[in-house]
Amino acid sequence: MTMVMHEPTCPQGATSLTPRRLSNQPLELAGKRVHFVGIGGSGMSGLARIAQHAGAACTGSDLDNSTLIESLQHDGFAVTLRQTTESVPAQCDLLVISAAIKADHPEVLEARRRGIEVIKYAQMLGRLMIGRTGVAVAGTHGKSSTTSMLSHVLIQAGLDPSVIVGATCKQIGGGARSSSIAPGSPGSPGHPGSPGGILVAEACEYDRSFHNFNPTHAVILNVEADHLDIYKSLEEVVESFAVFARKLNDLPPQAGATLLINHEMPHRLTITAGLNCQVQTIGFAPQADWRVEVSGAACPSVKLLYHSQVRAEWKSPMPGEHMAYNAAAAAVLASQLGTPWDAIVRGIESFAGLDRRMQHLGQRDVGGQRITVVDDYGHHPTEVDTTLRALRRHYEPKRLICVFQPHQHSRTRFLMNEFASSFSEADIVIVPDIYFVRDSEQERQAVTAADLVDRLRQRGKAAMHLYPFEAIVEQLEVITRDGDLVVTMGAGDVWKIGTAFLKS
């Protein structure tokens, strides 16, 4: 089963639509009729599949057709491509809405009129963790990669997890997977202490949605300023992660709750203050509880040490120290869930990657010239810088041409200086229009792609603003030459440029 979850539809919090506190109430789905509004976006398609597997009769609505909706329809889901009061089925027990759905949406209003319970994606996912061993992967960067690697390791080891991940990973069935174990049944294979099995999910900080989760094990990979349309400052972001971490305090001592957290980040002690669960740190510093050592560039060798004792070694399947770190975090979580270290190493080394994370799209050979094309989801300055450095070391191109599509006008404006300094590894930067999502029209008018280009050119970087996508493809055909690496980056639809360039 497949699910693609992009940041524009990352789940929101619970306060505006649901006056009652629901996050700690178990969700019984067997025999229920559940309607998903926005079923073709976010994690909704994957959540619908998990609900169906739990015994619910599921329907859905959306505005546009997609491969995800076609897949759902192929598998028997009734999906309508309109969103009106008539879209809510005559028989409906629960309405689940994506983050894009507002309180005045016609289906929400109809559900309210009929007394149908309405909950958001994050609320439902959090309630599904109750009765399972919930594993929540949080952080500003690396959530999808770490969740995918962890899920693959657990599947290969026979632990049969349920999975919701914010990217398409073919090895785990797309972006979602349903365990064969129902909540309340004996534990998963190889992990008899898990009543109801394991549920692994990304924990998104946007609009504090991860406060709805009920994890037994959590990891905080990193914390930086982002989503500043929601948070007023970095301090608010840090406090939000601290609230998420304190969700582990809700569990009884016998649950064995754990938090794994980045050792090097300056906010670690603020986030972990007052926790009564087991807290361990991970990072590259010798003082970290779990230390990651990386050697080599093209196919890095990774050592994972616990208090100076080597626990595992592997060849990294993906370039970059950040991917080695993500894999190490996945390895520690897998070990906490009962996976033997030899199985963890086999799982990591057999991981084939996921879509839009340094994804090799192909090569274009024209007149003896070979140009490599890669696509990546990076949309935060740290992600841009880290990914470009990793690609430079891995491919060793003659030139690196980055087509970067800024995502959100507010993010571009708030982090303009950071963006301007994040392209040091690129030889040429091409910037299409900013991907417009969530922001107000006033915010849209406050900053443009040309503003970012101006900042880059002030720093001596060869940069240009081009639109539409067809013009960028034409420009790539003119300027690329043998040995170039073209990287499309961003959380929007910039990937279309790479695929079009390869086909042209």
Short mmCIF file of C-alpha atoms in Angstrom, two decimals:
data_model
loop_
_atom_site.label_atom_id
_atom_site.label_comp_id
_atom_site.label_asym_id
_atom_site.label_seq_id
_atom_site.Cartn_x
_atom_site.Cartn_y
_atom_site.Cartn_z
CA MET A 1 0.00 0.00 0.00
CA THR A 2 1.26 3.49 -0.74
CA MET A 3 1.01 6.87 0.82
CA VAL A 4 2.80 10.11 0.07
CA MET A 5 2.77 12.80 2.74
CA HIS A 6 4.24 16.17 1.80
CA GLU A 7 4.76 18.97 4.25
CA PRO A 8 1.89 21.16 2.99
CA THR A 9 -0.50 18.59 4.40
CA CYS A 10 1.39 17.77 7.58
CA PRO A 11 -1.21 17.15 10.31
CA GLN A 12 -2.41 19.96 12.50
CA GLY A 13 -3.24 20.12 16.17
CA ALA A 14 -6.50 19.38 17.89
CA THR A 15 -7.82 22.49 19.51
CA SER A 16 -10.03 24.25 16.99
CA LEU A 17 -12.33 21.43 15.91
CA THR A 18 -12.46 19.16 18.92
CA PRO A 19 -13.43 20.69 22.26
CA ARG A 20 -13.01 17.43 24.18
CA ARG A 21 -9.60 15.97 24.95
CA LEU A 22 -9.37 12.78 22.89
CA SER A 23 -5.66 12.02 22.63
CA ASN A 24 -5.64 9.56 25.55
CA GLN A 25 -8.84 7.72 24.64
CA PRO A 26 -8.49 4.41 22.76
CA LEU A 27 -10.01 4.37 19.29
CA GLU A 28 -12.19 1.38 18.52
CA LEU A 29 -12.58 0.96 14.77
CA ALA A 30 -14.00 -2.52 14.29
CA GLY A 31 -17.43 -2.26 12.70
CA LYS A 32 -17.27 1.55 12.45
CA ARG A 33 -18.00 3.54 9.29
CA VAL A 34 -15.21 6.09 8.86
CA HIS A 35 -15.09 8.86 6.25
CA PHE A 36 -11.75 10.55 5.39
CA VAL A 37 -11.93 14.12 4.08
CA GLY A 38 -8.80 14.75 2.02
CA ILE A 39 -8.08 11.04 1.61
CA GLY A 40 -5.72 11.61 -1.31
CA GLY A 41 -3.25 13.79 0.57
CA SER A 42 -1.09 13.73 3.67
CA GLY A 43 -1.03 10.51 5.64
CA MET A 44 -4.73 10.09 5.10
CA SER A 45 -4.56 7.32 2.50
CA GLY A 46 -2.26 5.27 4.69
CA LEU A 47 -4.34 5.94 7.78
CA ALA A 48 -7.45 4.84 5.88
CA ARG A 49 -5.77 1.56 5.03
CA ILE A 50 -4.78 0.95 8.64
CA ALA A 51 -8.36 1.75 9.72
CA GLN A 52 -9.73 -0.69 7.16
CA HIS A 53 -7.32 -3.36 8.39
CA ALA A 54 -8.61 -2.73 11.93
CA GLY A 55 -12.14 -3.58 10.79
CA ALA A 56 -13.59 -0.21 9.77
CA ALA A 57 -15.60 0.40 6.60
CA CYS A 58 -13.82 3.36 5.02
CA THR A 59 -14.85 5.97 2.46
CA GLY A 60 -13.24 9.24 1.43
CA SER A 61 -13.39 12.45 -0.53
CA ASP A 62 -10.93 14.74 -2.28
CA LEU A 63 -10.93 17.41 -4.96
CA ASP A 64 -8.40 16.02 -7.43
CA ASN A 65 -7.62 12.57 -8.72
CA SER A 66 -4.19 11.05 -8.12
CA THR A 67 -2.35 7.76 -8.25
CA LEU A 68 -3.00 7.37 -4.52
CA ILE A 69 -6.74 7.73 -5.00
CA GLU A 70 -6.71 5.37 -7.97
CA SER A 71 -4.87 2.82 -5.81
CA LEU A 72 -7.45 3.20 -3.04
CA GLN A 73 -10.31 2.77 -5.51
CA HIS A 74 -8.61 -0.27 -6.98
CA ASP A 75 -8.52 -1.78 -3.49
CA GLY A 76 -12.21 -1.23 -2.90
CA PHE A 77 -12.36 2.19 -1.20
CA ALA A 78 -15.29 4.35 -2.25
CA VAL A 79 -13.77 7.77 -3.00
CA THR A 80 -15.67 10.75 -4.38
CA LEU A 81 -13.91 13.63 -6.14
CA ARG A 82 -16.13 16.34 -4.71
CA GLN A 83 -16.44 17.81 -1.25
CA THR A 84 -19.99 18.90 -0.46
CA THR A 85 -22.50 18.12 2.25
CA GLU A 86 -23.68 15.20 0.09
CA SER A 87 -20.18 13.67 0.17
CA VAL A 88 -20.65 12.51 3.77
CA PRO A 89 -22.14 8.99 3.60
CA ALA A 90 -25.63 8.47 4.95
CA GLN A 91 -24.20 6.01 7.47
CA CYS A 92 -21.10 7.48 9.16
CA ASP A 93 -19.70 7.10 12.68
CA LEU A 94 -16.48 9.12 12.42
CA LEU A 95 -15.18 11.91 10.16
CA VAL A 96 -11.39 12.18 9.87
CA ILE A 97 -9.98 15.35 8.31
CA SER A 98 -6.61 16.25 6.85
CA ALA A 99 -4.72 19.34 7.95
CA ALA A 100 -5.97 21.28 4.94
CA ILE A 101 -9.61 21.02 6.05
CA LYS A 102 -11.00 24.01 7.94
CA ALA A 103 -13.83 24.25 10.46
CA ASP A 104 -16.20 25.75 7.87
CA HIS A 105 -15.66 22.96 5.33
CA PRO A 106 -19.06 21.68 4.09
CA GLU A 107 -18.38 18.07 5.10
CA VAL A 108 -17.31 19.17 8.59
CA LEU A 109 -20.41 21.31 8.96
CA GLU A 110 -22.60 18.43 7.80
CA ALA A 111 -20.94 16.06 10.28
CA ARG A 112 -21.50 18.55 13.10
CA ARG A 113 -25.14 18.95 12.11
CA ARG A 114 -25.62 15.18 12.25
CA GLY A 115 -23.70 14.70 15.49
CA ILE A 116 -20.85 12.75 13.85
CA GLU A 117 -17.55 12.84 15.73
CA VAL A 118 -14.85 14.84 13.88
CA ILE A 119 -11.14 14.30 14.53
CA LYS A 120 -7.93 15.28 12.79
CA TYR A 121 -5.32 13.01 11.29
CA ALA A 122 -2.84 13.46 14.14
CA GLN A 123 -5.50 12.78 16.76
CA MET A 124 -6.48 9.52 15.11
CA LEU A 125 -2.88 8.40 14.71
CA GLY A 126 -2.13 9.23 18.33
CA ARG A 127 -5.14 7.26 19.56
CA LEU A 128 -4.11 4.29 17.42
CA MET A 129 -0.87 4.17 19.42
CA ILE A 130 -2.83 3.32 22.57
CA GLY A 131 -2.64 -0.45 23.08
CA ARG A 132 0.42 -0.70 20.86
CA THR A 133 4.11 -0.01 21.32
CA GLY A 134 4.16 3.43 19.70
CA VAL A 135 7.42 4.68 18.20
CA ALA A 136 7.48 8.39 17.29
CA VAL A 137 10.27 9.86 15.16
CA ALA A 138 10.52 13.64 15.64
CA GLY A 139 12.90 16.37 14.53
CA THR A 140 13.21 19.25 12.12
CA HIS A 141 15.06 17.05 9.63
CA GLY A 142 15.45 13.35 8.84
CA LYS A 143 12.09 12.03 10.04
CA SER A 144 11.10 10.22 6.83
CA SER A 145 14.53 8.66 6.28
CA THR A 146 14.85 7.46 9.87
CA THR A 147 11.27 6.15 10.00
CA SER A 148 11.71 4.31 6.70
CA MET A 149 15.00 2.71 7.72
CA LEU A 150 13.64 1.68 11.11
CA SER A 151 10.52 0.21 9.53
CA HIS A 152 12.55 -1.73 6.96
CA VAL A 153 14.82 -3.14 9.68
CA LEU A 154 11.82 -4.23 11.79
CA ILE A 155 10.07 -5.82 8.81
CA GLN A 156 13.18 -7.72 7.78
CA ALA A 157 13.63 -8.90 11.36
CA GLY A 158 10.07 -10.25 11.47
CA LEU A 159 8.64 -7.80 14.03
CA ASP A 160 5.69 -6.96 11.75
CA PRO A 161 5.15 -3.24 12.55
CA SER A 162 2.38 -0.93 11.42
CA VAL A 163 3.95 2.09 9.73
CA ILE A 164 3.05 5.64 8.72
CA VAL A 165 5.92 7.49 7.01
CA GLY A 166 5.95 10.80 5.17
CA ALA A 167 7.52 9.56 1.95
CA THR A 168 7.22 6.70 -0.50
CA CYS A 169 9.51 3.80 0.37
CA LYS A 170 8.92 0.81 -1.90
CA GLN A 171 10.52 -1.66 0.51
CA ILE A 172 7.86 -1.04 3.15
CA GLY A 173 4.96 -0.93 0.72
CA GLY A 174 4.95 2.78 -0.05
CA GLY A 175 4.35 5.04 2.92
CA ALA A 176 2.09 2.93 5.10
CA ARG A 177 1.87 -0.65 6.30
CA SER A 178 -0.62 -2.49 8.51
CA SER A 179 0.59 -5.06 11.00
CA SER A 180 -1.11 -8.43 10.99
CA ILE A 181 -1.58 -8.00 14.74
CA ALA A 182 -4.68 -6.32 16.13
CA PRO A 183 -4.53 -4.15 19.27
CA GLY A 184 -5.01 -6.20 22.41
CA SER A 185 -3.68 -9.39 20.86
CA PRO A 186 -0.42 -11.08 21.89
CA GLY A 187 2.78 -9.29 20.93
CA SER A 188 4.49 -9.21 17.58
CA PRO A 189 6.89 -11.95 16.50
CA GLY A 190 10.19 -11.61 18.28
CA HIS A 191 8.73 -9.06 20.70
CA PRO A 192 6.27 -10.86 22.96
CA GLY A 193 6.00 -7.94 25.37
CA SER A 194 4.10 -5.74 22.90
CA PRO A 195 0.34 -6.00 23.40
CA GLY A 196 -1.02 -5.04 20.02
CA GLY A 197 2.30 -4.87 18.20
CA ILE A 198 4.41 -1.95 17.07
CA LEU A 199 3.23 1.28 15.41
CA VAL A 200 6.01 3.43 13.92
CA ALA A 201 5.14 6.96 12.81
CA GLU A 202 6.66 10.31 12.02
CA ALA A 203 5.91 12.94 14.63
CA CYS A 204 5.46 16.28 12.87
CA GLU A 205 5.94 19.47 14.88
CA TYR A 206 3.86 21.62 12.53
CA ASP A 207 0.99 23.18 14.49
CA ARG A 208 2.09 21.02 17.45
CA SER A 209 0.38 17.99 15.95
CA PHE A 210 2.80 15.57 17.65
CA HIS A 211 1.33 16.56 21.01
CA ASN A 212 -1.53 14.20 20.10
CA PHE A 213 0.79 11.17 19.99
CA ASN A 214 1.08 8.51 22.70
CA PRO A 215 4.51 6.94 22.13
CA THR A 216 6.37 4.39 24.21
CA HIS A 217 9.65 5.16 22.45
CA ALA A 218 10.60 8.48 20.85
CA VAL A 219 13.57 10.05 19.14
CA ILE A 220 14.27 13.74 18.62
CA LEU A 221 16.78 13.90 15.79
CA ASN A 222 17.35 17.67 15.85
CA VAL A 223 15.55 20.93 16.62
CA GLU A 224 15.88 24.13 14.60
CA ALA A 225 13.80 27.18 13.79
CA ASP A 226 11.10 26.26 11.28
CA HIS A 227 7.35 26.69 10.78
CA LEU A 228 7.71 30.26 11.95
CA ASP A 229 4.25 30.93 10.59
CA ILE A 230 3.08 28.82 13.55
CA TYR A 231 5.80 29.44 16.14
CA LYS A 232 6.79 32.99 17.06
CA SER A 233 10.40 32.09 17.87
CA LEU A 234 12.91 29.28 18.19
CA GLU A 235 12.14 29.24 21.90
CA GLU A 236 8.54 28.30 21.12
CA VAL A 237 9.75 25.50 18.85
CA VAL A 238 11.97 24.15 21.62
CA GLU A 239 9.13 24.31 24.15
CA SER A 240 6.88 22.43 21.72
CA PHE A 241 9.43 19.62 21.52
CA ALA A 242 9.67 19.63 25.31
CA VAL A 243 5.89 19.16 25.54
CA PHE A 244 6.16 16.28 23.08
CA ALA A 245 8.92 14.66 25.14
CA ARG A 246 6.83 14.95 28.29
CA LYS A 247 4.20 12.73 26.66
CA LEU A 248 6.50 9.88 27.75
CA ASN A 249 5.85 10.82 31.38
CA ASP A 250 2.23 9.73 30.92
CA LEU A 251 3.27 6.07 30.84
CA PRO A 252 3.68 3.89 33.94
CA PRO A 253 7.25 2.87 34.87
CA GLN A 254 6.70 -0.72 33.73
CA ALA A 255 6.09 0.51 30.17
CA GLY A 256 9.83 1.14 29.76
CA ALA A 257 9.47 4.46 27.96
CA THR A 258 12.62 5.82 26.30
CA LEU A 259 13.76 9.02 24.61
CA LEU A 260 16.74 9.14 22.26
CA ILE A 261 17.90 12.69 21.59
CA ASN A 262 20.60 14.51 19.64
CA HIS A 263 23.58 15.04 21.94
CA GLU A 264 25.06 18.06 20.17
CA MET A 265 22.03 20.32 19.89
CA PRO A 266 22.09 23.23 22.35
CA HIS A 267 18.50 22.76 23.51
CA ARG A 268 18.82 19.16 24.69
CA LEU A 269 18.76 19.87 28.43
CA THR A 270 15.80 22.23 28.10
CA ILE A 271 13.81 19.56 26.29
CA THR A 272 14.68 16.71 28.65
CA ALA A 273 14.23 18.62 31.92
CA GLY A 274 11.76 16.86 34.19
CA LEU A 275 11.53 13.61 32.23
CA ASN A 276 11.19 10.42 34.26
CA CYS A 277 11.76 8.02 31.37
CA GLN A 278 15.11 6.67 30.25
CA VAL A 279 16.96 9.34 28.24
CA GLN A 280 19.95 8.55 26.04
CA THR A 281 21.86 10.79 23.66
CA ILE A 282 23.16 10.10 20.17
CA GLY A 283 25.61 12.04 18.04
CA PHE A 284 29.16 12.36 16.80
CA ALA A 285 30.67 13.73 20.03
CA PRO A 286 32.67 11.33 22.25
CA GLN A 287 30.45 12.29 25.19
CA ALA A 288 27.28 10.95 23.55
CA ASP A 289 25.80 7.74 24.95
CA TRP A 290 25.55 6.44 21.39
CA ARG A 291 28.43 7.70 19.22
CA VAL A 292 28.42 7.58 15.42
CA GLU A 293 31.74 7.28 13.55
CA VAL A 294 31.82 7.70 9.77
CA SER A 295 34.72 7.07 7.41
CA GLY A 296 34.86 7.24 3.62
CA ALA A 297 32.76 9.23 1.15
CA ALA A 298 31.31 7.21 -1.74
CA CYS A 299 30.16 4.28 0.40
CA PRO A 300 30.74 5.37 4.01
CA SER A 301 31.61 2.89 6.73
CA VAL A 302 29.71 3.51 9.95
CA LYS A 303 30.46 2.42 13.49
CA LEU A 304 27.92 2.73 16.28
CA LEU A 305 29.38 2.72 19.77
CA TYR A 306 27.63 2.63 23.12
CA HIS A 307 29.84 4.10 25.85
CA SER A 308 32.96 3.39 23.74
CA GLN A 309 31.92 -0.21 23.01
CA VAL A 310 31.26 -1.00 19.34
CA ARG A 311 27.75 -2.41 18.97
CA ALA A 312 27.44 -2.46 15.19
CA GLU A 313 29.25 -1.66 11.96
CA TRP A 314 27.80 -1.31 8.46
CA LYS A 315 28.28 0.14 5.01
CA SER A 316 25.94 3.09 4.65
CA PRO A 317 23.42 2.59 1.83
CA MET A 318 23.05 6.37 1.34
CA PRO A 319 25.70 9.11 1.13
CA GLY A 320 26.26 11.75 3.77
CA GLU A 321 26.98 11.89 7.48
CA HIS A 322 23.39 12.96 8.10
CA MET A 323 22.15 9.68 6.61
CA ALA A 324 24.64 7.74 8.72
CA TYR A 325 23.25 9.55 11.77
CA ASN A 326 19.66 8.77 10.76
CA ALA A 327 20.54 5.11 10.27
CA ALA A 328 22.23 5.02 13.67
CA ALA A 329 19.12 6.45 15.33
CA ALA A 330 17.02 3.82 13.56
CA ALA A 331 19.44 1.13 14.75
CA VAL A 332 19.18 2.20 18.41
CA LEU A 333 15.37 2.26 18.23
CA ALA A 334 15.31 -1.17 16.59
CA SER A 335 17.52 -2.52 19.37
CA GLN A 336 15.19 -1.06 22.01
CA LEU A 337 12.35 -2.93 20.30
CA GLY A 338 14.17 -6.24 20.62
CA THR A 339 15.90 -6.57 17.24
CA PRO A 340 19.26 -8.45 17.33
CA TRP A 341 22.24 -6.40 16.16
CA ASP A 342 23.10 -8.73 13.29
CA ALA A 343 19.56 -8.33 11.95
CA ILE A 344 19.82 -4.55 12.35
CA VAL A 345 23.01 -4.44 10.27
CA ARG A 346 21.48 -6.61 7.55
CA GLY A 347 18.42 -4.40 7.45
CA ILE A 348 20.36 -1.15 7.17
CA GLU A 349 22.72 -2.43 4.49
CA SER A 350 19.82 -3.73 2.40
CA PHE A 351 17.90 -0.44 2.59
CA ALA A 352 17.33 0.84 -0.96
CA GLY A 353 16.34 4.41 -0.12
CA LEU A 354 13.12 6.34 -0.47
CA ASP A 355 11.64 8.73 -2.97
CA ARG A 356 12.80 12.34 -2.98
CA ARG A 357 15.72 11.79 -0.58
CA MET A 358 18.87 12.16 -2.69
CA GLN A 359 17.00 10.03 -5.21
CA HIS A 360 18.96 9.20 -8.35
CA LEU A 361 16.51 9.94 -11.17
CA GLY A 362 18.81 8.96 -14.02
CA GLN A 363 21.38 10.18 -16.50
CA ARG A 364 20.96 12.15 -19.67
CA ASP A 365 23.38 11.23 -22.45
CA VAL A 366 23.44 13.67 -25.36
CA GLY A 367 26.27 13.84 -27.88
CA GLY A 368 28.71 12.10 -25.59
CA GLN A 369 27.81 14.34 -22.65
CA ARG A 370 26.55 12.63 -19.49
CA ILE A 371 24.53 14.66 -16.99
CA THR A 372 23.34 13.06 -13.74
CA VAL A 373 19.99 14.10 -12.28
CA VAL A 374 19.09 13.76 -8.56
CA ASP A 375 15.97 14.86 -6.68
CA ASP A 376 15.65 15.77 -3.01
CA TYR A 377 12.90 17.00 -0.67
CA GLY A 378 15.18 19.41 1.23
CA HIS A 379 13.42 22.72 1.92
CA HIS A 380 15.14 24.06 5.05
CA PRO A 381 18.57 25.79 4.91
CA THR A 382 20.25 23.08 6.99
CA GLU A 383 18.82 20.38 4.72
CA VAL A 384 19.97 22.23 1.61
CA ASP A 385 23.51 22.68 2.90
CA THR A 386 23.88 19.14 4.26
CA THR A 387 22.44 17.47 1.16
CA LEU A 388 24.51 19.47 -1.33
CA ARG A 389 27.70 18.67 0.61
CA ALA A 390 26.84 14.96 0.66
CA LEU A 391 26.07 14.93 -3.07
CA ARG A 392 29.28 16.81 -3.87
CA ARG A 393 31.35 14.23 -2.00
CA HIS A 394 29.45 11.26 -3.38
CA TYR A 395 29.24 12.13 -7.09
CA GLU A 396 32.30 14.42 -7.38
CA PRO A 397 30.71 16.32 -10.30
CA LYS A 398 32.52 18.84 -12.46
CA ARG A 399 29.70 21.26 -11.65
CA LEU A 400 26.71 21.07 -9.33
CA ILE A 401 23.60 22.83 -10.64
CA CYS A 402 20.82 23.18 -8.07
CA VAL A 403 17.24 23.96 -9.03
CA PHE A 404 15.77 25.03 -5.72
CA GLN A 405 12.06 25.71 -5.27
CA PRO A 406 11.46 27.64 -2.03
CA HIS A 407 8.57 26.21 -0.03
CA GLN A 408 6.26 28.73 1.66
CA HIS A 409 6.71 32.46 1.46
CA SER A 410 6.86 32.79 5.26
CA ARG A 411 9.68 30.26 5.58
CA THR A 412 11.60 31.97 2.77
CA ARG A 413 11.21 35.37 4.42
CA PHE A 414 12.00 34.27 7.97
CA LEU A 415 15.08 32.24 6.95
CA MET A 416 16.30 34.36 4.03
CA ASN A 417 19.82 34.88 5.42
CA GLU A 418 20.20 31.19 6.20
CA PHE A 419 19.03 30.21 2.73
CA ALA A 420 21.47 32.66 1.14
CA SER A 421 24.39 30.91 2.82
CA SER A 422 23.23 27.32 2.28
CA PHE A 423 24.22 26.96 -1.39
CA SER A 424 28.00 27.15 -0.99
CA GLU A 425 28.47 23.75 -2.68
CA ALA A 426 26.40 24.69 -5.76
CA ASP A 427 28.04 26.22 -8.81
CA ILE A 428 24.78 27.48 -10.28
CA VAL A 429 21.42 28.00 -8.54
CA ILE A 430 18.16 28.30 -10.47
CA VAL A 431 15.16 29.45 -8.45
CA PRO A 432 11.57 29.03 -9.73
CA ASP A 433 8.64 30.79 -8.09
CA ILE A 434 8.03 30.07 -4.41
CA TYR A 435 5.66 27.17 -3.81
CA PHE A 436 2.58 28.81 -2.34
CA VAL A 437 0.92 26.89 0.50
CA ARG A 438 -0.82 27.87 3.75
CA ASP A 439 0.44 31.47 3.70
CA SER A 440 -1.82 34.49 3.48
CA GLU A 441 -1.96 36.66 0.38
CA GLN A 442 -0.21 39.37 2.41
CA GLU A 443 2.67 36.99 3.14
CA ARG A 444 2.75 36.05 -0.52
CA GLN A 445 3.36 39.68 -1.45
CA ALA A 446 6.09 40.15 1.17
CA VAL A 447 8.81 38.06 -0.51
CA THR A 448 9.59 36.62 -3.94
CA ALA A 449 12.00 34.14 -5.47
CA ALA A 450 13.85 37.08 -6.98
CA ASP A 451 14.66 38.29 -3.46
CA LEU A 452 16.51 35.05 -2.76
CA VAL A 453 18.33 35.29 -6.10
CA ASP A 454 19.45 38.82 -5.25
CA ARG A 455 20.87 37.63 -1.92
CA LEU A 456 22.71 34.77 -3.62
CA ARG A 457 24.19 37.06 -6.26
CA GLN A 458 25.32 39.47 -3.55
CA ARG A 459 27.33 36.57 -2.14
CA GLY A 460 28.94 35.94 -5.52
CA LYS A 461 26.83 32.93 -6.42
CA ALA A 462 25.71 32.42 -10.01
CA ALA A 463 21.94 32.46 -9.59
CA MET A 464 18.87 33.17 -11.68
CA HIS A 465 15.10 33.29 -11.27
CA LEU A 466 13.22 31.46 -14.02
CA TYR A 467 9.60 30.44 -14.58
CA PRO A 468 7.65 28.47 -15.67
CA PHE A 469 9.15 25.01 -15.27
CA GLU A 470 9.39 24.63 -19.05
CA ALA A 471 11.76 27.60 -19.19
CA ILE A 472 14.00 26.00 -16.58
CA VAL A 473 14.15 22.75 -18.57
CA GLU A 474 15.09 24.77 -21.66
CA GLN A 475 17.80 26.60 -19.71
CA LEU A 476 19.23 23.30 -18.42
CA GLU A 477 19.43 22.04 -21.99
CA VAL A 478 21.53 25.09 -22.86
CA ILE A 479 23.90 25.31 -19.88
CA THR A 480 24.56 21.69 -18.88
CA ARG A 481 27.66 19.89 -20.05
CA ASP A 482 29.47 16.62 -19.52
CA GLY A 483 30.07 15.71 -15.87
CA ASP A 484 27.41 18.03 -14.44
CA LEU A 485 25.13 17.02 -11.59
CA VAL A 486 21.65 18.57 -11.67
CA VAL A 487 19.81 18.52 -8.34
CA THR A 488 16.15 19.50 -7.99
CA MET A 489 15.31 20.43 -4.40
CA GLY A 490 12.20 21.45 -2.51
CA ALA A 491 9.03 20.16 -0.86
CA GLY A 492 6.79 21.24 -3.73
CA ASP A 493 6.57 19.91 -7.28
CA VAL A 494 10.09 20.84 -8.41
CA TRP A 495 10.78 17.16 -9.13
CA LYS A 496 8.83 17.61 -12.36
CA ILE A 497 11.74 19.62 -13.76
CA GLY A 498 14.18 16.74 -13.31
CA THR A 499 11.91 14.18 -14.93
CA ALA A 500 11.09 16.56 -17.81
CA PHE A 501 14.80 17.27 -18.40
CA LEU A 502 15.56 13.56 -18.59
CA LYS A 503 12.77 13.05 -21.14
CA SER A 504 13.56 16.08 -23.32
#
